[in-house]
């Protein structure tokens, strides 16, 4: 049993941490890619708290893709949000189906990051978007966080901003990294 299987009820209590301002920001980064009625996949979307708000903000369908049944059981029952059990590394969607993928606080949990990036480039249409919200491990206070994640059996595979941009470029997704606050940053890329 993995970390999120047993931690899901506790995570659900803090999952809805998205202020209206942060939802506006994230929706703004996705809007150039996701038109009304478009398709967004929140990869590692967990309980769907962010996906629901983005579906409303973008007037689009948001699919929460996550391998942990105990997390997706909390995804709200709403017509604009759909929960799908699966991994980033083997996405159960057709080629070019999605307008964008979002990964929030989940990329460092993927056990095969190159496999996940290849799937993003396959599933997102050419010209579509990839937005990744991550933490830069170079901040000194990230060291205990990385250590705790690994003690809990998670990969704790955090990338710096430069590593993230270079990594996605190698997988056909060109973009930029921008600092948000503290250790948080976002990668915003376009599929070639
Ligand atoms: C810290 S939670 C983040 C949930 C949500 N994105 C958020 O920001 O609140 C990390 C999520 O990544 C999921 N996850 C772990 N490995 C994954 C994989 N290989 N593919 C997709 N999701 C994965 C976990 O099940 C968990 O729900």
Coordinates of N, CA and C and ligand atoms in Angstrom, one line a residue:
X1 N 0.9 -1.2 0.0 CA 0.0 0.0 0.0 C 0.9 1.3 0.0
X2 N 0.6 2.2 -0.9 CA 1.4 3.4 -1.0 C 0.9 4.5 -0.1
X3 N 1.8 5.5 0.0 CA 1.5 6.7 0.9 C 0.1 7.2 0.7
X4 N -0.3 7.5 -0.6 CA -1.6 8.2 -0.8 C -2.8 7.2 -0.5
X5 N -2.6 5.9 -0.6 CA -3.7 5.0 -0.2 C -4.2 5.3 1.2
X6 N -3.2 5.4 2.1 CA -3.6 5.5 3.5 C -3.8 7.0 4.0
X7 N -3.1 7.9 3.2 CA -3.1 9.3 3.6 C -4.3 10.1 3.0
X8 N -5.0 9.4 2.1 CA -6.1 10.2 1.3 C -7.1 10.9 2.2
X9 N -7.6 10.3 3.3 CA -8.6 11.1 4.1 C -7.9 12.4 4.7
X10 N -6.7 12.3 5.2 CA -6.0 13.5 5.7 C -5.7 14.5 4.6
X11 N -5.3 14.0 3.5 CA -5.0 14.9 2.3 C -6.3 15.6 1.9
X12 N -7.4 14.9 1.9 CA -8.6 15.5 1.5 C -9.0 16.7 2.3
X13 N -8.6 16.7 3.6 CA -9.0 17.8 4.5 C -8.2 19.1 4.1
X14 N -7.1 18.9 3.5 CA -6.3 20.1 3.1 C -6.2 20.4 1.6
X15 N -6.9 19.5 0.8 CA -6.7 19.5 -0.6 C -7.3 20.8 -1.2
X16 N -8.3 21.3 -0.6 CA -8.9 22.5 -1.2 C -8.2 23.8 -0.7
X17 N -7.0 24.0 -1.1 CA -6.2 25.1 -0.6 C -6.1 26.2 -1.6
X18 N -7.0 26.2 -2.6 CA -6.8 27.1 -3.7 C -7.7 28.4 -3.5
X19 N -7.0 29.5 -3.4 CA -7.7 30.8 -3.3 C -8.3 31.2 -4.6
X20 N -9.3 32.1 -4.6 CA -9.8 32.5 -5.9 C -8.7 33.1 -6.8
X21 N -7.7 33.8 -6.1 CA -6.6 34.5 -6.9 C -5.8 33.4 -7.6
X22 N -5.4 32.3 -6.8 CA -4.6 31.3 -7.4 C -5.3 30.5 -8.5
X23 N -6.6 30.3 -8.3 CA -7.3 29.7 -9.4 C -7.3 30.6 -10.7
X24 N -7.5 31.9 -10.5 CA -7.5 32.8 -11.6 C -6.2 32.7 -12.3
X25 N -5.1 32.7 -11.5 CA -3.7 32.6 -12.1 C -3.6 31.4 -13.0
X26 N -3.9 30.2 -12.4 CA -3.7 28.9 -13.1 C -4.6 28.9 -14.3
X27 N -5.9 29.3 -14.1 CA -6.8 29.3 -15.3 C -6.2 30.3 -16.4
X28 N -5.6 31.3 -16.0 CA -5.0 32.3 -17.0 C -3.8 31.6 -17.8
X29 N -3.1 30.8 -17.1 CA -1.9 30.1 -17.7 C -2.5 29.0 -18.7
X30 N -3.6 28.4 -18.4 CA -4.2 27.4 -19.2 C -5.1 27.9 -20.4
X31 N -5.7 29.1 -20.2 CA -6.7 29.6 -21.1 C -6.2 29.7 -22.6
X32 N -4.9 30.0 -22.8 CA -4.4 30.1 -24.2 C -4.6 28.7 -24.9
X33 N -4.7 27.7 -24.1 CA -4.7 26.3 -24.7 C -6.1 25.7 -24.7
X34 N -6.9 26.0 -23.6 CA -8.1 25.3 -23.4 C -9.3 26.3 -23.6
X35 N -10.0 26.1 -24.7 CA -11.1 27.0 -25.0 C -12.4 26.4 -24.3
X36 N -13.4 27.2 -24.2 CA -14.7 26.6 -23.6 C -15.1 25.3 -24.3
X37 N -15.5 24.4 -23.5 CA -15.9 23.0 -24.0 C -14.6 22.2 -24.3
X38 N -13.4 22.7 -24.0 CA -12.2 21.9 -24.3 C -11.9 20.9 -23.2
X39 N -10.8 20.2 -23.4 CA -10.4 19.1 -22.5 C -9.1 19.4 -21.8
X40 N -9.2 19.4 -20.5 CA -8.1 19.5 -19.6 C -7.9 18.2 -18.8
X41 N -6.7 17.7 -18.7 CA -6.4 16.6 -17.8 C -5.6 17.0 -16.7
X42 N -6.1 16.9 -15.5 CA -5.3 17.2 -14.3 C -4.6 15.8 -13.8
X43 N -3.4 15.7 -14.2 CA -2.6 14.4 -14.0 C -2.1 14.4 -12.6
X44 N -2.5 13.3 -11.9 CA -2.2 13.3 -10.4 C -3.1 14.3 -9.7
X45 N -4.3 14.4 -10.2 CA -5.2 15.4 -9.7 C -5.8 15.1 -8.3
X46 N -5.6 13.9 -7.8 CA -6.0 13.6 -6.4 C -7.5 13.7 -6.2
X47 N -7.9 14.6 -5.3 CA -9.3 14.7 -4.9 C -10.1 15.6 -5.8
X48 N -9.5 16.2 -6.8 CA -10.2 17.0 -7.8 C -10.6 18.4 -7.3
X49 N -10.1 18.8 -6.2 CA -10.5 20.1 -5.7 C -10.1 21.3 -6.7
X50 N -8.9 21.2 -7.2 CA -8.4 22.2 -8.2 C -9.1 22.0 -9.5
X51 N -9.2 20.8 -10.0 CA -9.9 20.5 -11.3 C -11.3 21.1 -11.3
X52 N -12.0 20.9 -10.3 CA -13.4 21.5 -10.3 C -13.4 23.0 -10.5
X53 N -12.5 23.7 -9.8 CA -12.5 25.1 -9.9 C -12.0 25.5 -11.3
X54 N -11.1 24.8 -11.9 CA -10.6 25.1 -13.2 C -11.6 24.8 -14.3
X55 N -12.4 23.7 -14.1 CA -13.5 23.4 -15.0 C -14.5 24.6 -15.1
X56 N -14.8 25.1 -13.9 CA -15.7 26.3 -13.9 C -15.1 27.5 -14.5
X57 N -13.8 27.8 -14.2 CA -13.2 29.0 -14.6 C -13.0 29.0 -16.2
X58 N -12.7 27.8 -16.7 CA -12.4 27.7 -18.1 C -13.6 27.3 -18.9
X59 N -14.7 26.9 -18.2 CA -15.9 26.4 -18.9 C -15.6 25.2 -19.8
X60 N -14.7 24.3 -19.2 CA -14.2 23.2 -20.0 C -14.4 21.9 -19.2
X61 N -14.2 20.8 -19.8 CA -14.2 19.5 -19.0 C -12.8 19.3 -18.4
X62 N -12.8 19.0 -17.1 CA -11.6 18.6 -16.5 C -11.6 17.2 -16.1
X63 N -10.6 16.4 -16.5 CA -10.5 15.0 -16.2 C -9.4 14.8 -15.1
X64 N -9.8 14.2 -14.0 CA -8.8 14.0 -12.9 C -8.3 12.6 -13.2
X65 N -7.0 12.5 -13.6 CA -6.3 11.2 -13.8 C -5.4 10.9 -12.6
X66 N -5.7 9.8 -11.9 CA -4.9 9.5 -10.7 C -4.9 8.0 -10.5
X67 N -3.8 7.4 -10.0 CA -3.8 6.0 -9.8 C -4.3 5.5 -8.4
X68 N -4.7 6.5 -7.6 CA -5.0 6.1 -6.2 C -6.5 6.2 -6.0
X69 N -7.2 5.0 -5.9 CA -8.7 5.0 -5.7 C -9.1 5.8 -4.5
X70 N -8.3 5.7 -3.4 CA -8.7 6.4 -2.2 C -8.7 7.9 -2.4
X71 N -7.9 8.4 -3.3 CA -7.9 9.9 -3.6 C -9.1 10.3 -4.5
X72 N -9.3 9.5 -5.6 CA -10.3 9.9 -6.6 C -11.7 9.7 -6.1
X73 N -11.9 8.9 -5.0 CA -13.2 8.8 -4.4 C -13.8 10.1 -4.0
X74 N -12.9 11.1 -3.7 CA -13.4 12.4 -3.3 C -13.7 13.4 -4.5
X75 N -13.4 13.0 -5.7 CA -13.6 13.9 -6.8 C -15.1 14.2 -6.9
X76 N -15.4 15.5 -6.9 CA -16.9 15.9 -6.9 C -17.7 15.3 -8.0
X77 N -18.9 14.9 -7.7 CA -19.8 14.4 -8.8 C -20.4 15.6 -9.5
X78 N -19.8 16.0 -10.5 CA -20.3 17.2 -11.3 C -20.1 16.9 -12.8
X79 N -20.9 17.4 -13.6 CA -20.8 17.1 -15.0 C -19.6 17.6 -15.7
X80 N -18.9 18.7 -15.1 CA -17.7 19.2 -15.8 C -16.5 18.5 -15.3
X81 N -16.6 17.6 -14.4 CA -15.4 16.9 -13.9 C -15.6 15.4 -13.9
X82 N -14.5 14.7 -14.4 CA -14.6 13.2 -14.5 C -13.3 12.6 -13.9
X83 N -13.5 11.6 -13.1 CA -12.4 10.9 -12.4 C -12.0 9.7 -13.2
X84 N -10.8 9.5 -13.5 CA -10.3 8.3 -14.3 C -9.1 7.8 -13.5
X85 N -9.2 6.5 -13.3 CA -8.1 5.8 -12.6 C -7.0 5.4 -13.6
X86 N -5.8 5.9 -13.3 CA -4.7 5.6 -14.3 C -3.4 6.4 -13.9
X87 N -2.3 6.1 -14.6 CA -1.1 6.8 -14.3 C -0.7 7.8 -15.4
X88 N 0.2 8.7 -15.0 CA 0.8 9.6 -16.0 C 1.6 8.9 -17.1
X89 N 2.1 7.7 -16.7 CA 3.0 7.0 -17.6 C 2.3 6.1 -18.6
X90 N 1.0 5.9 -18.4 CA 0.1 5.1 -19.3 C -1.2 5.8 -19.3
X91 N -1.4 6.9 -20.0 CA -2.6 7.7 -19.9 C -3.7 7.0 -20.8
X92 N -4.9 6.7 -20.3 CA -5.9 6.0 -21.1 C -6.7 6.9 -22.0
X93 N -6.0 7.7 -22.8 CA -6.6 8.6 -23.7 C -6.0 8.5 -25.1
X94 N -6.8 8.9 -26.1 CA -6.3 8.8 -27.5 C -5.3 9.9 -27.8
X95 N -4.5 9.6 -28.8 CA -3.5 10.7 -29.3 C -4.2 12.0 -29.6
X96 N -3.6 13.1 -29.2 CA -4.0 14.4 -29.5 C -5.4 14.8 -28.9
X97 N -5.9 14.0 -27.9 CA -7.2 14.2 -27.4 C -7.4 15.5 -26.5
X98 N -6.3 15.7 -25.7 CA -6.5 16.8 -24.7 C -5.9 18.1 -25.3
X99 N -6.5 19.2 -24.8 CA -6.0 20.6 -25.1 C -4.8 20.9 -24.2
X100 N -4.8 20.4 -23.0 CA -3.7 20.7 -22.0 C -3.7 19.7 -20.9
X101 N -2.5 19.5 -20.3 CA -2.5 18.8 -19.0 C -1.9 19.8 -18.0
X102 N -2.4 19.5 -16.8 CA -1.9 20.2 -15.6 C -1.4 19.2 -14.7
X103 N -0.2 19.5 -14.0 CA 0.3 18.6 -13.0 C 0.6 19.5 -11.8
X104 N -0.2 19.3 -10.7 CA 0.0 20.2 -9.5 C 0.5 19.3 -8.4
X105 N 1.7 19.6 -7.9 CA 2.3 18.9 -6.7 C 2.3 17.4 -6.9
X106 N 2.5 16.9 -8.1 CA 2.5 15.5 -8.4 C 3.6 15.0 -9.2
X107 N 4.3 15.9 -10.0 CA 5.3 15.4 -10.9 C 6.4 14.7 -10.1
X108 N 6.8 15.2 -8.9 CA 7.9 14.5 -8.2 C 7.5 13.1 -7.6
X109 N 6.2 12.8 -7.8 CA 5.7 11.5 -7.4 C 5.8 10.4 -8.5
X110 N 5.9 10.9 -9.7 CA 5.9 10.0 -10.9 C 7.2 9.1 -10.8
X111 N 7.0 7.8 -11.0 CA 8.2 6.9 -10.9 C 8.9 6.8 -12.2
X112 N 8.3 7.2 -13.3 CA 8.9 7.2 -14.6 C 8.6 8.6 -15.3
X113 N 9.4 9.6 -15.0 CA 9.1 10.9 -15.5 C 9.3 11.0 -17.0
X114 N 10.3 10.4 -17.6 CA 10.4 10.4 -19.1 C 9.2 9.8 -19.7
X115 N 8.7 8.7 -19.1 CA 7.5 8.0 -19.7 C 6.3 8.9 -19.6
X116 N 6.2 9.7 -18.5 CA 5.1 10.6 -18.3 C 5.2 11.7 -19.4
X117 N 6.3 12.3 -19.6 CA 6.5 13.4 -20.5 C 6.2 12.9 -21.9
X118 N 6.6 11.7 -22.3 CA 6.2 11.1 -23.6 C 4.7 11.0 -23.7
X119 N 4.0 10.6 -22.7 CA 2.6 10.5 -22.7 C 1.9 11.9 -22.9
X120 N 2.5 12.9 -22.2 CA 1.9 14.2 -22.4 C 2.0 14.7 -23.8
X121 N 3.2 14.4 -24.4 CA 3.4 14.8 -25.8 C 2.5 14.0 -26.8
X122 N 2.1 12.8 -26.4 CA 1.2 12.0 -27.2 C -0.3 12.4 -27.1
X123 N -0.7 12.6 -25.8 CA -2.1 12.9 -25.6 C -2.5 14.3 -25.8
X124 N -1.6 15.3 -25.6 CA -2.0 16.7 -25.8 C -1.8 17.0 -27.3
X125 N -2.7 17.6 -27.9 CA -2.6 18.0 -29.4 C -1.4 18.9 -29.6
X126 N -0.9 18.8 -30.9 CA 0.2 19.8 -31.2 C -0.3 21.2 -31.0
X127 N 0.5 22.0 -30.3 CA 0.0 23.4 -30.0 C -0.7 23.5 -28.6
X128 N -1.0 22.3 -28.0 CA -1.6 22.3 -26.7 C -0.6 22.6 -25.6
X129 N -1.1 22.6 -24.4 CA -0.3 23.1 -23.3 C 0.0 22.0 -22.2
X130 N 1.1 22.3 -21.5 CA 1.5 21.5 -20.4 C 1.9 22.5 -19.3
X131 N 1.2 22.5 -18.2 CA 1.5 23.3 -17.0 C 1.8 22.5 -15.8
X132 N 3.0 22.7 -15.3 CA 3.4 21.9 -14.1 C 3.7 22.8 -13.0
X133 N 3.1 22.6 -11.8 CA 3.3 23.3 -10.6 C 4.2 22.5 -9.7
X134 N 5.4 23.0 -9.4 CA 6.4 22.2 -8.7 C 7.2 23.0 -7.6
X135 N 8.0 22.3 -6.9 CA 8.8 22.9 -5.9 C 10.3 22.7 -6.3
X136 N 11.0 23.8 -6.1 CA 12.5 23.8 -6.5 C 13.2 23.2 -5.3
X137 N 13.9 22.0 -5.5 CA 14.6 21.4 -4.4 C 15.8 22.1 -3.9
X138 N 16.3 23.1 -4.6 CA 17.5 23.8 -4.2 C 17.4 24.7 -3.0
X139 N 16.1 25.0 -2.6 CA 15.9 25.8 -1.4 C 16.4 24.9 -0.2
X140 N 17.1 25.5 0.8 CA 17.6 24.6 1.9 C 16.5 23.9 2.6
X141 N 15.4 24.6 2.8 CA 14.3 24.0 3.6 C 13.6 22.9 2.8
X142 N 13.9 22.7 1.6 CA 13.3 21.5 0.9 C 14.0 20.2 1.2
X143 N 15.2 20.3 1.8 CA 15.9 19.0 2.1 C 15.1 18.1 3.0
X144 N 14.6 18.6 4.2 CA 13.8 17.7 5.0 C 12.6 17.2 4.3
X145 N 12.0 18.0 3.4 CA 10.8 17.6 2.7 C 11.1 16.4 1.8
X146 N 12.2 16.5 1.0 CA 12.6 15.5 0.1 C 12.9 14.2 0.9
X147 N 13.6 14.4 2.1 CA 14.0 13.2 2.9 C 12.7 12.5 3.4
X148 N 11.8 13.3 3.9 CA 10.5 12.7 4.5 C 9.8 11.9 3.4
X149 N 9.7 12.6 2.2 CA 9.0 11.9 1.1 C 9.6 10.5 0.8
X150 N 10.9 10.5 0.8 CA 11.6 9.2 0.4 C 11.5 8.2 1.6
X151 N 11.4 8.7 2.8 CA 11.2 7.8 3.9 C 9.8 7.2 3.8
X152 N 8.9 7.9 3.2 CA 7.5 7.4 3.1 C 7.3 6.5 1.9
X153 N 8.5 6.3 1.2 CA 8.4 5.4 0.0 C 8.1 6.1 -1.3
X154 N 8.1 7.4 -1.3 CA 7.8 8.2 -2.5 C 9.2 8.5 -3.2
X155 N 9.2 8.7 -4.5 CA 10.4 9.0 -5.2 C 11.1 10.3 -4.8
X156 N 10.3 11.3 -4.5 CA 10.8 12.6 -4.1 C 11.7 13.2 -5.2
X157 N 11.3 13.0 -6.5 CA 12.1 13.3 -7.6 C 11.9 14.7 -8.1
X158 N 12.3 15.7 -7.3 CA 12.1 17.1 -7.6 C 13.1 17.6 -8.6
X159 N 12.7 18.5 -9.5 CA 13.6 19.1 -10.5 C 13.7 20.6 -10.2
X160 N 14.9 21.2 -10.5 CA 15.0 22.6 -10.4 C 14.3 23.2 -11.7
X161 N 14.2 24.5 -11.7 CA 13.5 25.1 -12.8 C 14.2 24.9 -14.1
X162 N 15.6 25.0 -14.1 CA 16.4 24.8 -15.3 C 16.3 23.3 -15.8
X163 N 16.3 22.4 -14.8 CA 16.2 21.0 -15.1 C 14.8 20.7 -15.8
X164 N 13.8 21.3 -15.2 CA 12.4 21.1 -15.7 C 12.3 21.5 -17.2
X165 N 12.8 22.7 -17.5 CA 12.7 23.2 -18.9 C 13.5 22.4 -19.8
X166 N 14.7 22.0 -19.4 CA 15.5 21.2 -20.3 C 14.9 19.8 -20.5
X167 N 14.3 19.3 -19.5 CA 13.7 17.9 -19.5 C 12.6 17.9 -20.5
X168 N 11.6 18.9 -20.4 CA 10.5 18.9 -21.3 C 10.9 19.2 -22.7
X169 N 11.9 20.1 -22.9 CA 12.3 20.3 -24.3 C 12.8 19.1 -25.0
X170 N 13.5 18.2 -24.2 CA 13.9 16.9 -24.7 C 12.8 16.0 -25.2
X171 N 11.6 16.3 -24.6 CA 10.4 15.5 -24.9 C 9.4 16.2 -25.8
X172 N 9.9 17.2 -26.5 CA 9.0 17.9 -27.5 C 8.1 18.9 -26.9
X173 N 8.4 19.4 -25.7 CA 7.5 20.3 -25.1 C 8.3 21.5 -24.7
X174 N 8.2 22.6 -25.4 CA 9.0 23.8 -25.2 C 8.3 24.8 -24.3
X175 N 9.0 25.3 -23.3 CA 8.4 26.3 -22.4 C 9.3 27.0 -21.5
X176 N 8.7 27.7 -20.6 CA 9.5 28.5 -19.6 C 9.1 28.1 -18.2
X177 N 10.0 28.5 -17.3 CA 9.7 28.3 -15.9 C 9.7 29.6 -15.2
X178 N 8.7 29.9 -14.4 CA 8.6 31.1 -13.7 C 8.3 30.9 -12.2
X179 N 9.1 31.6 -11.4 CA 8.9 31.5 -9.9 C 7.5 32.0 -9.5
X180 N 6.9 31.3 -8.6 CA 5.6 31.8 -8.0 C 5.9 32.4 -6.7
X181 N 6.2 31.6 -5.7 CA 6.6 32.1 -4.4 C 7.3 31.0 -3.6
X182 N 8.2 31.4 -2.7 CA 8.9 30.4 -1.9 C 9.6 29.5 -2.9
X183 N 9.4 28.1 -2.6 CA 10.1 27.2 -3.5 C 9.2 26.9 -4.7
X184 N 8.0 27.5 -4.8 CA 7.0 27.1 -5.9 C 7.3 27.8 -7.2
X185 N 7.3 27.0 -8.2 CA 7.4 27.6 -9.6 C 6.5 26.9 -10.5
X186 N 6.3 27.4 -11.7 CA 5.5 26.8 -12.7 C 6.3 26.6 -14.0
X187 N 6.1 25.5 -14.7 CA 6.5 25.3 -16.0 C 5.3 25.4 -16.9
X188 N 5.4 26.3 -18.0 CA 4.3 26.4 -18.9 C 4.9 26.1 -20.3
X189 N 4.5 25.0 -20.9 CA 5.1 24.6 -22.2 C 4.0 24.3 -23.3
X190 N 4.4 24.3 -24.5 CA 3.6 24.0 -25.7 C 4.1 22.8 -26.4
X191 N 3.2 21.9 -26.7 CA 3.6 20.7 -27.4 C 3.9 21.0 -28.9
X192 N 5.1 20.6 -29.3 CA 5.5 20.8 -30.7 C 4.6 20.2 -31.7
Ligands
LIG1 C1 0.4 15.5 -3.4 S1 -0.9 14.8 -4.3 C2 -1.4 16.2 -5.3 C3 -2.9 16.1 -5.6 C4 -3.4 17.4 -6.4 N1 -2.8 17.5 -7.7 C5 -3.2 18.6 -5.6 O1 -2.4 19.5 -6.0 O2 -3.9 18.8 -4.5 C6 -0.1 13.8 -5.5 C7 -1.0 12.9 -6.3 O3 -0.2 12.2 -7.3 C8 -0.7 11.0 -7.6 N2 0.3 10.1 -8.3 C9 1.3 9.4 -7.7 N3 1.9 8.8 -8.7 C10 1.3 9.1 -9.9 C11 1.5 8.7 -11.3 N4 2.5 7.8 -11.6 N5 0.6 9.2 -12.2 C12 -0.3 10.0 -11.8 N6 -0.6 10.4 -10.6 C13 0.2 10.0 -9.6 C14 -1.1 10.5 -6.2 O4 -2.0 9.4 -6.2 C15 -1.6 11.7 -5.5 O5 -3.0 11.8 -5.7

